Coordinates of C-alpha atoms and ligand atoms in Angstrom, one line a residue:
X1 CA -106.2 7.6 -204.3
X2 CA -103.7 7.3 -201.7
X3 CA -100.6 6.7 -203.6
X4 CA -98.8 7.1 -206.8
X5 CA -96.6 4.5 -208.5
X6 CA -93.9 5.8 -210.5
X7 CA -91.5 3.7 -212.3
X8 CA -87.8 5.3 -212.0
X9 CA -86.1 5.5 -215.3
X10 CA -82.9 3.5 -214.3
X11 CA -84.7 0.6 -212.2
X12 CA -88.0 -1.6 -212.4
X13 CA -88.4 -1.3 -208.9
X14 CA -91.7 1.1 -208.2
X15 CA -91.8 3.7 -205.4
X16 CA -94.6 3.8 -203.5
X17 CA -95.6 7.8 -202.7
X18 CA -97.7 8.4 -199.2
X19 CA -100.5 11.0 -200.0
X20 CA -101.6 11.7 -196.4
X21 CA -100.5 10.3 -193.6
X22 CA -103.5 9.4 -191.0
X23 CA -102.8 9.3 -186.8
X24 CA -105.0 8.3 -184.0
X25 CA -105.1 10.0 -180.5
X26 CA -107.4 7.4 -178.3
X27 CA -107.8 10.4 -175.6
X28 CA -107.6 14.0 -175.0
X29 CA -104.6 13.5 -172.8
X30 CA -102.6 11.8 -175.9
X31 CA -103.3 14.2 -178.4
X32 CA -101.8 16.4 -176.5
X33 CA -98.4 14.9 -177.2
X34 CA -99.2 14.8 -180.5
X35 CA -97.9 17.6 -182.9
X36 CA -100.8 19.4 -184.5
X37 CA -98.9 21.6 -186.5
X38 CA -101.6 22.1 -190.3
X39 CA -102.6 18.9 -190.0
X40 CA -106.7 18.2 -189.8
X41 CA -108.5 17.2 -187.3
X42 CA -111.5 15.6 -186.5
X43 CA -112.7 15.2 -182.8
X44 CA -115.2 12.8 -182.2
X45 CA -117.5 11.7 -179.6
X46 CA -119.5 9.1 -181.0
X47 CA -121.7 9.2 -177.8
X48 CA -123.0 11.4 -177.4
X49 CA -121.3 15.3 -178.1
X50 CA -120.8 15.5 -182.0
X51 CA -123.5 13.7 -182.8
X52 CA -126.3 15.7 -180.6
X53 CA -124.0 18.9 -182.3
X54 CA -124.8 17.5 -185.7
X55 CA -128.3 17.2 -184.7
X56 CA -128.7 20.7 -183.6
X57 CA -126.8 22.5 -186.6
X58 CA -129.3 19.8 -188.8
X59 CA -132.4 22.1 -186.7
X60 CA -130.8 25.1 -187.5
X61 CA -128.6 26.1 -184.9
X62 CA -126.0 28.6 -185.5
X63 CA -123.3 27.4 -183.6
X64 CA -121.6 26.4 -179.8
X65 CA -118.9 27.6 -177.9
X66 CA -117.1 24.5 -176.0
X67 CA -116.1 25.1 -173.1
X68 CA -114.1 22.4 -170.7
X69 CA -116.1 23.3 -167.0
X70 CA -119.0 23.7 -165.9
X71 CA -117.8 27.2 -164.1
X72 CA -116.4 28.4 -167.4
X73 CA -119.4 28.2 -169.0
X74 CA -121.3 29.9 -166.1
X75 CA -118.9 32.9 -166.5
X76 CA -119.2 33.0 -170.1
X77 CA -122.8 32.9 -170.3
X78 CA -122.7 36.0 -167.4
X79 CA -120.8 38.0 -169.9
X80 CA -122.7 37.4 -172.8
X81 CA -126.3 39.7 -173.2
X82 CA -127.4 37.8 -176.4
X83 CA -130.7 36.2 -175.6
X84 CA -130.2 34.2 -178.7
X85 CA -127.3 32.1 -176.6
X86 CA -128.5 29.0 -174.4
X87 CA -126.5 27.2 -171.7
X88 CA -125.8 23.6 -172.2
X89 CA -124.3 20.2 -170.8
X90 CA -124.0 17.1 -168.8
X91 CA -122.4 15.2 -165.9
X92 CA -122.9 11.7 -165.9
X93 CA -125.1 12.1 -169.3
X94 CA -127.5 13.9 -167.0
X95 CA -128.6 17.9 -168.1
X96 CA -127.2 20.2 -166.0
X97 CA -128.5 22.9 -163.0
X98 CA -129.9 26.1 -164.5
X99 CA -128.8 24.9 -167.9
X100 CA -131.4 25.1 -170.6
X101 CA -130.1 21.9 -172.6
X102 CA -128.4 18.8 -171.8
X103 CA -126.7 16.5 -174.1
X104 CA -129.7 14.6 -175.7
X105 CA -130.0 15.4 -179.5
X106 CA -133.4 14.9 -179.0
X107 CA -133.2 17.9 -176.4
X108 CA -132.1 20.3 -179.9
X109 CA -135.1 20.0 -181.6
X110 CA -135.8 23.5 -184.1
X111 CA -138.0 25.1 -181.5
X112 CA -135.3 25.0 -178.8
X113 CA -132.4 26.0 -181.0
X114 CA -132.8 27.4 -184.2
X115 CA -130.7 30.5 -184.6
X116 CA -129.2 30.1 -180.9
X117 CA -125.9 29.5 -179.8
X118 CA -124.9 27.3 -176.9
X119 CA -122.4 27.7 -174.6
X120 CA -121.2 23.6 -174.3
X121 CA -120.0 21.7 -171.9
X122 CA -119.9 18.0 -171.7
X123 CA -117.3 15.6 -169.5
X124 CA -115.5 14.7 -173.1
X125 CA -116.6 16.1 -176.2
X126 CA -116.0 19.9 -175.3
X127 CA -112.8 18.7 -173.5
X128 CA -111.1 16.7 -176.5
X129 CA -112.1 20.2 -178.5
X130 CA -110.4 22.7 -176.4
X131 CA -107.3 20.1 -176.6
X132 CA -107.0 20.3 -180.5
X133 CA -107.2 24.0 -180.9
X134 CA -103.9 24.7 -182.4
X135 CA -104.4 22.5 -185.3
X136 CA -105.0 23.8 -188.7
X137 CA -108.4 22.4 -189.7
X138 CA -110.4 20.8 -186.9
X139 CA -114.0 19.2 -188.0
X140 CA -116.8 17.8 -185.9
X141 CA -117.3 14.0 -186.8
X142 CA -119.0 11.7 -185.8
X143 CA -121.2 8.4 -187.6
X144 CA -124.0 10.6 -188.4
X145 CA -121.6 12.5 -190.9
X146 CA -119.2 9.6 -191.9
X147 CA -119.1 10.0 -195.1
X148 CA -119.4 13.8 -195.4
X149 CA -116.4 14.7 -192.9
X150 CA -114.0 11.9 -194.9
X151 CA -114.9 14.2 -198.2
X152 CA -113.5 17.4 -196.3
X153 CA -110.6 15.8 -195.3
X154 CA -109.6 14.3 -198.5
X155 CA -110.0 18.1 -199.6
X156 CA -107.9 19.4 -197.4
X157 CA -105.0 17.9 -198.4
X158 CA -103.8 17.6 -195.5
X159 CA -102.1 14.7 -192.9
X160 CA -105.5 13.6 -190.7
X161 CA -105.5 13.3 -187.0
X162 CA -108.2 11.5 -185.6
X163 CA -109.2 12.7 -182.5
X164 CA -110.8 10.6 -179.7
X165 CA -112.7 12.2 -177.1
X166 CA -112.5 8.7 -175.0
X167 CA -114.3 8.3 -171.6
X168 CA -112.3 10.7 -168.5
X169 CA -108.9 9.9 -170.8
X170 CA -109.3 6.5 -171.1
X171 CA -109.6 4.7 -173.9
X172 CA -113.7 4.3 -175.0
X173 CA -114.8 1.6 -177.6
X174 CA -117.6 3.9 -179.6
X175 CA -115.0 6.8 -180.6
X176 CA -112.2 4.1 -181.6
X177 CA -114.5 2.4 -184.0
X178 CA -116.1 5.6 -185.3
X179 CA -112.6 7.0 -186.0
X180 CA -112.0 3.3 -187.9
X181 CA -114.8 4.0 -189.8
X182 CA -113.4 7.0 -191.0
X183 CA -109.9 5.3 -191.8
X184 CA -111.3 2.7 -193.9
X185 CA -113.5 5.9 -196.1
X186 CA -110.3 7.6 -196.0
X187 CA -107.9 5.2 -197.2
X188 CA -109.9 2.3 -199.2
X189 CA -109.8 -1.8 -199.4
X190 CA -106.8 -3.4 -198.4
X191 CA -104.2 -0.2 -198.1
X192 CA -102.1 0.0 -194.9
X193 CA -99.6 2.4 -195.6
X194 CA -99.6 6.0 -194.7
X195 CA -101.6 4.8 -191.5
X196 CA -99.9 4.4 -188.1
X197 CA -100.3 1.5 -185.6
X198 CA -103.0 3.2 -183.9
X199 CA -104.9 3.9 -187.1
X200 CA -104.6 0.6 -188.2
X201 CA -105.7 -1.2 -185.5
X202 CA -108.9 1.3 -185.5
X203 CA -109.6 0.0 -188.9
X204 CA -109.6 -3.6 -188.4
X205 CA -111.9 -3.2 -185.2
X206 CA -114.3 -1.3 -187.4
X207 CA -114.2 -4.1 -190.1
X208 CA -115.1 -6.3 -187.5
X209 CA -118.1 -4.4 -185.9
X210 CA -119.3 -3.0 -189.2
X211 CA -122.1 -5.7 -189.9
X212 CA -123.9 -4.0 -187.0
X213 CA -123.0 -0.5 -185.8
X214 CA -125.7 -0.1 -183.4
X215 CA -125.5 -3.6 -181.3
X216 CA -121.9 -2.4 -181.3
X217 CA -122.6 1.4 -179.7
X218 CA -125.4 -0.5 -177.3
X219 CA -122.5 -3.2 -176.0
X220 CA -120.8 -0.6 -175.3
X221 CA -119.7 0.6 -171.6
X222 CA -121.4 4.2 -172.0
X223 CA -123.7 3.0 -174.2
X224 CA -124.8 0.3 -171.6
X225 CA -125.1 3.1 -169.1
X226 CA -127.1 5.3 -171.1
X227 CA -129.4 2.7 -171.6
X228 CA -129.2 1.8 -167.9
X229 CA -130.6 5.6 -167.3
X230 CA -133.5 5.2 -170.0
X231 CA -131.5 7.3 -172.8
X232 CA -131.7 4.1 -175.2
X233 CA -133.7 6.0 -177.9
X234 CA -129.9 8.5 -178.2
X235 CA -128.1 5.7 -178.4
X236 CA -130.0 4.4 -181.6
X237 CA -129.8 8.1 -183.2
X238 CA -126.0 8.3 -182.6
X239 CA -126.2 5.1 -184.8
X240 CA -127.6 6.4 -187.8
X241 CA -124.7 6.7 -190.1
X242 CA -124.3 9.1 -193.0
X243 CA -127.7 11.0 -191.9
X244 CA -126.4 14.1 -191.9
X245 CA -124.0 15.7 -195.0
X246 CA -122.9 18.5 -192.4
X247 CA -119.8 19.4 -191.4
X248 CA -119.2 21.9 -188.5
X249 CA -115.5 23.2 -188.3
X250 CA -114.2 24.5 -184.6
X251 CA -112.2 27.7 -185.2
X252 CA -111.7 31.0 -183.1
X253 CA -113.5 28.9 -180.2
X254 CA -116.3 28.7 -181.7
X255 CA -117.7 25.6 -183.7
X256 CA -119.9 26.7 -187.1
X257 CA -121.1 25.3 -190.1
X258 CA -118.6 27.1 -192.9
X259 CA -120.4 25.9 -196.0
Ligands
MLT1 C1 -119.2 13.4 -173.3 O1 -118.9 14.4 -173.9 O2 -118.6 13.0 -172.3 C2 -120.4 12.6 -173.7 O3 -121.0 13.2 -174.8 C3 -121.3 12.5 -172.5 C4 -122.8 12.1 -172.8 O4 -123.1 11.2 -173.4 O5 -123.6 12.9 -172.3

């Protein structure tokens, strides 16, 4: 799907035709340097942001508002009257003062969020978010929607940027992976071209941890520490690939399902 072959009249020798061209940014920090300009994004944070996102917009809620502090989203939430909007966020994986959510997706169950919208903010996921705003089509991804996000990127036609949400901008194992997951969706067996170095090498670290997705997001560092704090049980959801066909799109500051 990637390429076309044609055969030029005057010689036998084929040219090889890139379709999309696909990038990966291992932080917030690096995509920054990247240019954005209508290319499509997808951020990720494997553990936990997008996927607890995905599990709330699966229960029905109607959308977040990522913010990067924890001050921001105080303010915004002071402004807003809406009682249909909900605060929430972590530190440290933990929920948050006076916030009514944390980061769980088992704390966005229907009851607690069906037809709200929450104001997010989470040490990566919201940051890596606010970082790709300029970009022409930015989708939440994550394993949970693996297959489904790779579908709306192949129809947009577009060059793909994955995006990384990493660990305090360093590099993090679980998004790396995730976003090699997506490559090898994205570009089929045994291509290479069209990719850069950094989305190659995500591909080949997801061929090797495919066989077991979850052992891979438990080895993890934050997936150790989440288990370390008794949030085993989220790590195992986040591992659920392809459970969910949704995918939310970020634009105007706000991140909503579109279809
Ligand atoms: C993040 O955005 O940094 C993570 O989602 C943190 C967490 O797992 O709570």
């Amino acid at each position: 799907m990637l390429f076309e072959t044609f055969t030029s009249a005057f010689s036998a020798r084929s040219v090889v035709k890139i379709l999309m061209k696909i990038d990966l940014a291992f932080t917030p920090f690096e995509l920054e340097k990247k240019d954005l300009e209508g290319k499509a994004i997808v951020v990720i944070d494997s553990l936990r942001a997008t996927s607890t996102m995905l599990t709330a917009f699966e229960n029905g809620c109607a959308g977040f508002i990522p913010v990067a502090s924890i001050e921001e989203a105080r303010e915004l939430a002071a402004t807003l009257t809406d009682p249909n909007t909900l605060l929430g966020g972590e530190r440290g994986a933990r929920a948050l003062e006076g916030f009514q959510v944390g980061n769980s997706p088992r704390d966005y169950s229907s009851e607690r969020v069906r037809g709200k919208v929450v104001i997010m903010t989470t040490t990566n996921g919201t940051r890596a978010l606010v970082t790709a705003r300029q970009a022409g089509e930015i989708f939440i991804g994550a394993f949970l929607n693996l297959s489904a996000v790779c579908r709306r990127l192949k129809e947009s036609g577009r060059d793909v940027m994955i995006a990384c949400s990493g660990e305090k901008n360093l590099f993090c194992l679980e998004d790396f992976v995730c976003g090699g997951a997506m490559i090898a969706c994205l570009s089929g067996e045994g291509s290479s071209l069209g990719m850069t170095d950094a989305a190659r090498a995500a591909k080949i670290l997801y061929e090797h941890f495919a066989p077991d997705i979850c052992a891979m997001l438990e080895g993890s560092e934050w997936g150790q520490y989440l288990n370390g704090i008794g949030l085993g049980e989220d790590v195992r959801i986040c591992a659920q690939i392809d459970s969910s066909n949704l995918v939310p799109v970020y634009r105007g500051g706000k991140v909503f399902l579109d279809r």
